[in-house]
mmCIF file of C-alpha atoms and ligand atoms in Angstrom:
data_model
loop_
_atom_site.group_PDB
_atom_site.id
_atom_site.type_symbol
_atom_site.label_atom_id
_atom_site.label_comp_id
_atom_site.label_asym_id
_atom_site.label_seq_id
_atom_site.Cartn_x
_atom_site.Cartn_y
_atom_site.Cartn_z
ATOM 1 C CA MET X 11 -8.541 -18.132 4.229
ATOM 2 C CA LEU X 12 -5.097 -16.765 4.256
ATOM 3 C CA GLU X 13 -3.657 -19.473 2.157
ATOM 4 C CA GLN X 14 -6.214 -19.420 -0.556
ATOM 5 C CA ILE X 15 -5.893 -15.551 -0.856
ATOM 6 C CA ALA X 16 -2.132 -16.028 -1.070
ATOM 7 C CA ALA X 17 -2.466 -18.761 -3.595
ATOM 8 C CA ILE X 18 -4.504 -16.661 -5.895
ATOM 9 C CA VAL X 19 -2.236 -13.399 -5.402
ATOM 10 C CA LYS X 20 0.799 -15.691 -6.454
ATOM 11 C CA GLU X 21 -1.116 -16.610 -9.691
ATOM 12 C CA ALA X 22 -1.773 -12.780 -10.410
ATOM 13 C CA GLY X 23 1.786 -12.209 -9.763
ATOM 14 C CA GLU X 24 2.475 -14.344 -12.680
ATOM 15 C CA ILE X 25 0.516 -12.235 -14.894
ATOM 16 C CA VAL X 26 2.727 -9.039 -13.774
ATOM 17 C CA LEU X 27 5.720 -11.150 -14.463
ATOM 18 C CA SER X 28 4.588 -12.268 -18.043
ATOM 19 C CA ALA X 29 4.221 -8.465 -19.132
ATOM 20 C CA HIS X 30 6.044 -7.629 -22.093
ATOM 21 C CA ASP X 31 5.978 -4.444 -24.285
ATOM 22 C CA ILE X 32 4.256 -2.709 -21.522
ATOM 23 C CA ALA X 33 4.486 0.927 -23.147
ATOM 24 C CA ALA X 34 2.393 -0.303 -26.048
ATOM 25 C CA HIS X 35 -0.421 -1.450 -23.649
ATOM 26 C CA THR X 36 -0.443 1.543 -21.354
ATOM 27 C CA HIS X 37 -3.091 4.409 -21.419
ATOM 28 C CA GLU X 38 -3.291 7.555 -19.656
ATOM 29 C CA LYS X 39 -6.335 7.954 -17.162
ATOM 30 C CA SER X 40 -6.767 11.527 -15.992
ATOM 31 C CA SER X 41 -3.195 12.772 -16.929
ATOM 32 C CA ALA X 42 0.325 11.524 -17.893
ATOM 33 C CA ALA X 43 0.878 10.873 -14.369
ATOM 34 C CA ASP X 44 -2.283 8.658 -14.042
ATOM 35 C CA LEU X 45 -1.588 5.609 -16.011
ATOM 36 C CA VAL X 46 -3.334 2.239 -16.285
ATOM 37 C CA THR X 47 -1.971 -0.656 -18.375
ATOM 38 C CA GLU X 48 -3.788 -3.661 -19.874
ATOM 39 C CA TYR X 49 -1.865 -5.800 -17.185
ATOM 40 C CA ASP X 50 -3.654 -3.757 -14.510
ATOM 41 C CA LEU X 51 -6.787 -4.732 -15.954
ATOM 42 C CA ALA X 52 -6.004 -8.315 -16.462
ATOM 43 C CA VAL X 53 -4.889 -8.787 -12.972
ATOM 44 C CA GLU X 54 -7.960 -6.871 -11.515
ATOM 45 C CA ASN X 55 -10.242 -8.985 -13.811
ATOM 46 C CA PHE X 56 -8.285 -12.216 -12.585
ATOM 47 C CA LEU X 57 -8.658 -11.375 -8.979
ATOM 48 C CA LYS X 58 -12.486 -10.214 -9.512
ATOM 49 C CA GLU X 59 -13.021 -13.709 -10.832
ATOM 50 C CA LYS X 60 -11.191 -15.893 -8.218
ATOM 51 C CA LEU X 61 -11.522 -13.859 -4.956
ATOM 52 C CA PRO X 62 -15.372 -13.211 -4.269
ATOM 53 C CA PRO X 63 -16.261 -17.133 -4.443
ATOM 54 C CA LEU X 64 -13.925 -17.440 -1.329
ATOM 55 C CA VAL X 65 -16.607 -15.445 0.714
ATOM 56 C CA PRO X 66 -20.027 -15.724 -0.472
ATOM 57 C CA GLY X 67 -21.560 -12.276 -0.379
ATOM 58 C CA ALA X 68 -18.322 -10.334 -0.328
ATOM 59 C CA ILE X 69 -18.130 -7.395 -2.504
ATOM 60 C CA PHE X 70 -15.114 -6.645 -4.839
ATOM 61 C CA TYR X 71 -13.605 -3.192 -4.453
ATOM 62 C CA GLY X 72 -10.870 -2.978 -6.960
ATOM 63 C CA GLU X 73 -8.901 0.137 -7.968
ATOM 64 C CA GLU X 74 -9.867 -0.128 -11.642
ATOM 65 C CA GLU X 75 -13.404 -0.968 -10.863
ATOM 66 C CA GLN X 76 -15.255 -0.315 -7.623
ATOM 67 C CA GLU X 77 -18.614 -1.998 -7.301
ATOM 68 C CA ASN X 78 -21.354 0.192 -6.417
ATOM 69 C CA ALA X 79 -21.359 -1.003 -2.929
ATOM 70 C CA ASP X 80 -19.742 0.255 0.440
ATOM 71 C CA PRO X 81 -16.571 -1.460 1.408
ATOM 72 C CA ALA X 82 -16.861 -0.651 4.896
ATOM 73 C CA THR X 83 -20.027 -2.857 5.196
ATOM 74 C CA GLY X 84 -19.958 -6.452 5.336
ATOM 75 C CA TRP X 85 -17.133 -8.633 3.634
ATOM 76 C CA ALA X 86 -15.208 -6.827 1.101
ATOM 77 C CA PHE X 87 -12.059 -7.452 -0.962
ATOM 78 C CA ILE X 88 -10.098 -4.308 -1.249
ATOM 79 C CA VAL X 89 -7.709 -4.826 -4.181
ATOM 80 C CA ASP X 90 -4.847 -2.962 -6.047
ATOM 81 C CA PRO X 91 -4.152 -5.271 -8.951
ATOM 82 C CA ILE X 92 -0.778 -3.346 -9.628
ATOM 83 C CA ASP X 93 0.359 -0.849 -6.972
ATOM 84 C CA GLY X 94 3.254 1.121 -8.334
ATOM 85 C CA THR X 95 1.993 1.229 -12.062
ATOM 86 C CA THR X 96 4.561 3.972 -13.000
ATOM 87 C CA ASN X 97 7.431 1.877 -11.829
ATOM 88 C CA PHE X 98 5.817 -1.074 -13.931
ATOM 89 C CA VAL X 99 5.534 0.770 -17.034
ATOM 90 C CA ARG X 100 9.112 2.126 -16.641
ATOM 91 C CA GLY X 101 10.622 -1.301 -15.819
ATOM 92 C CA LEU X 102 11.901 -0.238 -12.237
ATOM 93 C CA ARG X 103 10.660 -3.482 -10.903
ATOM 94 C CA GLN X 104 9.114 -2.163 -7.752
ATOM 95 C CA SER X 105 5.379 -2.981 -7.899
ATOM 96 C CA ALA X 106 3.020 -5.214 -5.859
ATOM 97 C CA VAL X 107 -0.330 -6.900 -5.991
ATOM 98 C CA SER X 108 -2.252 -5.961 -2.842
ATOM 99 C CA VAL X 109 -5.427 -7.789 -1.543
ATOM 100 C CA ALA X 110 -7.188 -7.248 1.620
ATOM 101 C CA LEU X 111 -10.261 -8.849 3.018
ATOM 102 C CA ALA X 112 -12.128 -6.738 5.288
ATOM 103 C CA LYS X 113 -15.405 -7.174 7.441
ATOM 104 C CA ASP X 114 -17.527 -4.258 8.472
ATOM 105 C CA GLY X 115 -14.467 -1.968 7.748
ATOM 106 C CA VAL X 116 -11.990 -3.998 9.689
ATOM 107 C CA ILE X 117 -9.222 -5.576 7.799
ATOM 108 C CA GLU X 118 -9.120 -9.331 8.587
ATOM 109 C CA TYR X 119 -6.476 -10.460 6.218
ATOM 110 C CA GLY X 120 -3.941 -8.813 4.077
ATOM 111 C CA VAL X 121 -1.541 -10.214 1.312
ATOM 112 C CA VAL X 122 0.889 -8.017 -0.559
ATOM 113 C CA LEU X 123 2.976 -9.518 -3.182
ATOM 114 C CA ASP X 124 6.359 -8.321 -4.862
ATOM 115 C CA PRO X 125 6.470 -10.638 -7.826
ATOM 116 C CA TYR X 126 9.805 -9.449 -8.826
ATOM 117 C CA LYS X 127 11.518 -10.573 -5.308
ATOM 118 C CA ALA X 128 8.988 -13.358 -4.870
ATOM 119 C CA GLU X 129 8.185 -11.914 -1.570
ATOM 120 C CA LEU X 130 4.915 -12.555 -0.215
ATOM 121 C CA PHE X 131 3.911 -10.541 2.895
ATOM 122 C CA SER X 132 0.602 -11.931 4.712
ATOM 123 C CA ALA X 133 -1.291 -11.185 7.961
ATOM 124 C CA ARG X 134 -4.397 -12.244 9.536
ATOM 125 C CA ARG X 135 -5.797 -9.963 12.295
ATOM 126 C CA GLY X 136 -4.296 -11.432 15.663
ATOM 127 C CA GLY X 137 -2.263 -13.875 14.039
ATOM 128 C CA GLY X 138 1.125 -11.867 13.454
ATOM 129 C CA ALA X 139 2.922 -10.814 10.172
ATOM 130 C CA PHE X 140 4.837 -12.989 7.767
ATOM 131 C CA LEU X 141 7.124 -12.759 5.083
ATOM 132 C CA ASN X 142 7.551 -15.917 2.843
ATOM 133 C CA GLY X 143 6.156 -17.706 5.790
ATOM 134 C CA SER X 144 8.485 -16.283 8.321
ATOM 135 C CA LEU X 145 7.330 -13.873 11.315
ATOM 136 C CA ILE X 146 8.309 -10.400 10.703
ATOM 137 C CA HIS X 147 8.555 -7.389 13.172
ATOM 138 C CA VAL X 148 8.930 -3.571 12.871
ATOM 139 C CA SER X 149 12.329 -2.247 13.480
ATOM 140 C CA ASP X 150 13.274 -0.938 17.022
ATOM 141 C CA ARG X 151 15.533 1.863 15.502
ATOM 142 C CA PRO X 152 15.153 5.446 16.451
ATOM 143 C CA LEU X 153 14.765 7.708 13.352
ATOM 144 C CA SER X 154 18.043 9.312 14.210
ATOM 145 C CA GLN X 155 19.521 6.036 13.116
ATOM 146 C CA GLY X 156 16.787 5.419 10.472
ATOM 147 C CA VAL X 157 15.559 5.548 7.093
ATOM 148 C CA PHE X 158 11.924 6.651 6.291
ATOM 149 C CA GLY X 159 9.612 6.076 2.989
ATOM 150 C CA MET X 160 7.431 8.617 1.775
ATOM 151 C CA GLY X 161 4.921 9.176 -1.250
ATOM 152 C CA THR X 162 4.254 12.362 -2.996
ATOM 153 C CA ALA X 163 0.358 12.017 -3.276
ATOM 154 C CA ILE X 164 0.800 12.309 -7.083
ATOM 155 C CA TYR X 165 -2.885 12.800 -7.727
ATOM 156 C CA ARG X 166 -3.374 15.575 -5.040
ATOM 157 C CA ARG X 167 -0.805 18.200 -5.954
ATOM 158 C CA GLU X 168 -2.260 20.470 -3.508
ATOM 159 C CA TYR X 169 -0.265 18.457 -0.875
ATOM 160 C CA LEU X 170 3.132 19.148 -2.604
ATOM 161 C CA ALA X 171 4.182 21.875 -0.091
ATOM 162 C CA PRO X 172 3.269 20.081 3.109
ATOM 163 C CA THR X 173 4.752 16.895 1.678
ATOM 164 C CA MET X 174 8.061 18.539 1.189
ATOM 165 C CA ARG X 175 7.892 20.433 4.498
ATOM 166 C CA LEU X 176 7.181 17.238 6.435
ATOM 167 C CA THR X 177 10.077 15.292 4.346
ATOM 168 C CA GLU X 178 12.431 18.190 5.226
ATOM 169 C CA GLN X 179 11.587 17.804 9.085
ATOM 170 C CA LEU X 180 12.104 14.101 8.831
ATOM 171 C CA PHE X 181 15.102 14.103 6.782
ATOM 172 C CA ARG X 182 16.959 16.484 9.333
ATOM 173 C CA ARG X 183 16.025 13.984 12.043
ATOM 174 C CA SER X 184 17.057 10.687 10.001
ATOM 175 C CA CYS X 185 19.787 9.222 8.050
ATOM 176 C CA ASP X 186 17.828 9.187 4.625
ATOM 177 C CA PHE X 187 14.680 8.718 2.980
ATOM 178 C CA ARG X 188 13.205 6.822 0.080
ATOM 179 C CA ARG X 189 10.316 7.554 -2.445
ATOM 180 C CA MET X 190 9.942 4.005 -3.712
ATOM 181 C CA GLY X 191 6.716 4.472 -5.769
ATOM 182 C CA ALA X 192 4.500 1.603 -4.442
ATOM 183 C CA ALA X 193 2.522 2.404 -1.153
ATOM 184 C CA ALA X 194 1.734 -1.211 -0.551
ATOM 185 C CA LEU X 195 5.377 -2.295 -0.361
ATOM 186 C CA ASP X 196 6.390 1.000 1.559
ATOM 187 C CA LEU X 197 3.976 -0.347 4.390
ATOM 188 C CA CYS X 198 5.417 -3.730 4.066
ATOM 189 C CA ASN X 199 9.086 -2.227 4.444
ATOM 190 C CA VAL X 200 8.167 -0.575 7.882
ATOM 191 C CA ALA X 201 6.488 -3.972 8.751
ATOM 192 C CA CYS X 202 9.589 -6.133 8.220
ATOM 193 C CA GLY X 203 12.004 -3.256 9.806
ATOM 194 C CA ARG X 204 13.507 -2.248 6.499
ATOM 195 C CA THR X 205 12.339 1.301 7.077
ATOM 196 C CA GLU X 206 11.297 3.123 10.195
ATOM 197 C CA LEU X 207 8.460 5.264 9.021
ATOM 198 C CA PHE X 208 6.351 5.975 6.034
ATOM 199 C CA PHE X 209 4.022 8.853 5.322
ATOM 200 C CA GLU X 210 1.885 10.017 2.252
ATOM 201 C CA TYR X 211 -0.707 12.829 2.342
ATOM 202 C CA SER X 212 -3.419 11.092 0.090
ATOM 203 C CA LEU X 213 -3.872 7.527 -0.714
ATOM 204 C CA CYS X 214 -6.679 5.323 -1.578
ATOM 205 C CA PRO X 215 -8.115 2.155 0.393
ATOM 206 C CA TRP X 216 -6.625 -0.275 -2.054
ATOM 207 C CA ASP X 217 -3.102 1.306 -1.592
ATOM 208 C CA TYR X 218 -3.089 0.663 2.282
ATOM 209 C CA ALA X 219 -5.709 -1.786 3.047
ATOM 210 C CA ALA X 220 -3.407 -4.780 3.036
ATOM 211 C CA GLY X 221 -0.348 -3.018 4.086
ATOM 212 C CA SER X 222 -1.977 -1.586 7.250
ATOM 213 C CA LEU X 223 -2.646 -4.855 8.775
ATOM 214 C CA LEU X 224 0.911 -6.046 7.836
ATOM 215 C CA VAL X 225 2.045 -3.047 9.843
ATOM 216 C CA THR X 226 -0.125 -3.533 13.089
ATOM 217 C CA GLU X 227 0.402 -7.201 12.951
ATOM 218 C CA ALA X 228 4.201 -6.722 12.802
ATOM 219 C CA GLY X 229 4.024 -4.346 15.777
ATOM 220 C CA GLY X 230 3.799 -1.100 14.538
ATOM 221 C CA VAL X 231 1.228 1.759 14.320
ATOM 222 C CA ILE X 232 -0.747 3.325 11.541
ATOM 223 C CA SER X 233 -2.995 6.237 11.376
ATOM 224 C CA THR X 234 -3.887 9.404 9.338
ATOM 225 C CA LEU X 235 -1.417 12.086 9.628
ATOM 226 C CA ASP X 236 -3.840 13.756 12.160
ATOM 227 C CA GLY X 237 -3.929 10.545 14.249
ATOM 228 C CA GLN X 238 -7.346 9.120 13.110
ATOM 229 C CA PRO X 239 -7.991 5.563 12.221
ATOM 230 C CA LEU X 240 -7.587 4.677 8.530
ATOM 231 C CA ALA X 241 -10.839 4.898 6.271
ATOM 232 C CA PHE X 242 -11.518 2.189 3.982
ATOM 233 C CA ASP X 243 -14.213 3.624 2.020
ATOM 234 C CA ARG X 244 -12.498 6.703 0.912
ATOM 235 C CA ARG X 245 -9.121 8.490 0.510
ATOM 236 C CA CYS X 246 -7.067 9.610 3.584
ATOM 237 C CA SER X 247 -3.433 10.236 4.519
ATOM 238 C CA CYS X 248 -1.182 7.570 6.022
ATOM 239 C CA TRP X 249 1.432 7.555 8.539
ATOM 240 C CA ALA X 250 3.099 4.100 9.643
ATOM 241 C CA SER X 251 5.792 3.785 12.180
ATOM 242 C CA ASN X 252 7.525 1.370 14.398
ATOM 243 C CA GLN X 253 7.068 1.756 18.015
ATOM 244 C CA VAL X 254 10.024 4.065 18.810
ATOM 245 C CA ASN X 255 9.122 6.716 16.493
ATOM 246 C CA ARG X 256 5.204 6.666 17.191
ATOM 247 C CA ASP X 257 4.972 9.902 18.649
ATOM 248 C CA ILE X 258 7.394 11.985 16.764
ATOM 249 C CA LEU X 259 4.529 13.310 14.497
ATOM 250 C CA ARG X 260 3.404 15.506 17.559
ATOM 251 C CA GLU X 261 6.482 17.407 17.204
ATOM 252 C CA LEU X 262 6.278 18.138 13.488
ATOM 253 C CA ASP X 263 4.514 20.575 11.483
ATOM 254 C CA ILE X 264 2.106 18.712 8.961
ATOM 255 C CA ARG X 265 0.240 21.750 7.713
HETATM 256 C C1 IPD O 298 0.394 4.868 -6.310
HETATM 257 C C2 IPD O 298 1.513 4.274 -5.684
HETATM 258 C C3 IPD O 298 2.508 5.439 -5.375
HETATM 259 C C4 IPD O 298 1.673 6.526 -4.472
HETATM 260 C C5 IPD O 298 0.447 7.063 -5.049
HETATM 261 C C6 IPD O 298 -0.483 5.793 -5.439
HETATM 262 P P1 IPD O 298 -0.696 3.109 -8.330
HETATM 263 O O1 IPD O 298 -0.453 3.644 -6.731
HETATM 264 O O2 IPD O 298 1.330 3.686 -4.353
HETATM 265 O O3 IPD O 298 3.728 5.078 -4.575
HETATM 266 O O4 IPD O 298 2.731 7.609 -4.301
HETATM 267 O O5 IPD O 298 -0.280 7.830 -4.293
HETATM 268 O O6 IPD O 298 -1.675 6.119 -6.060
HETATM 269 O O7 IPD O 298 -1.519 4.257 -8.809
HETATM 270 O O8 IPD O 298 0.607 2.881 -8.860
HETATM 271 O O9 IPD O 298 -1.493 1.869 -7.996
HETATM 272 CA CA1 CA O 299 -1.882 1.930 -5.667
HETATM 273 CA CA1 CA O 300 -2.531 0.487 -9.037
#
């Protein structure tokens, strides 16, 4: 199953790489910060055609079109066709195709592709996490020697102040931080030890479904900022970490 999903995701990556004149194919959704391109729709339509036949009865829960069904019941593909759309529109080449397959709200398979670096992150629950077929593991660096990633919860501006407060607290304890603009890749960066931590105050299931399995299968931890399990049928916050820094959140003000 993992190989079959990965093969389809790689084909979807070709659509991302084929993109040209992206600005002319971009539309605003709710605001200038909330964009969709014709490539997001093309990738999603491609995945919607190819993935469900792999698992009869599975629903398709994609960012651009959520079927009127509960992704926390039965089999569900949870899909972000292009995570990092703003990066994509601006030619920053830091975007991903993210596909998870969940059963009854538990992620069983996760695949995240960075088509620009030709990096395919994949995991099966209980089977370890891989980057282009090689086993990956979270880092063992303490935050004092580490770098963390964060996201700005762009669609929920009410989280601006707590986001900046938490960023400042972590920055004071770390070497540096990054705001890369694609949450699925932010989680994969924790999984393969390129960063030590990642947080964002509000994300959608398609942003973190696949990446969350990468983190846990790579030996890391992931939860909401208040320590609850992630939800896959609604938005929530995200806190991903290696083992060394897993309890640091208790010492921080997250309000
Ligand atoms: C966004 C990216 C971004 C994160 C936003 C997400 P999109 O996804 O993952 O890094 O900060 O919260 O919505 O809209 O580019 O698929
Ligand atoms: Ca996304
Ligand atoms: Ca997206």
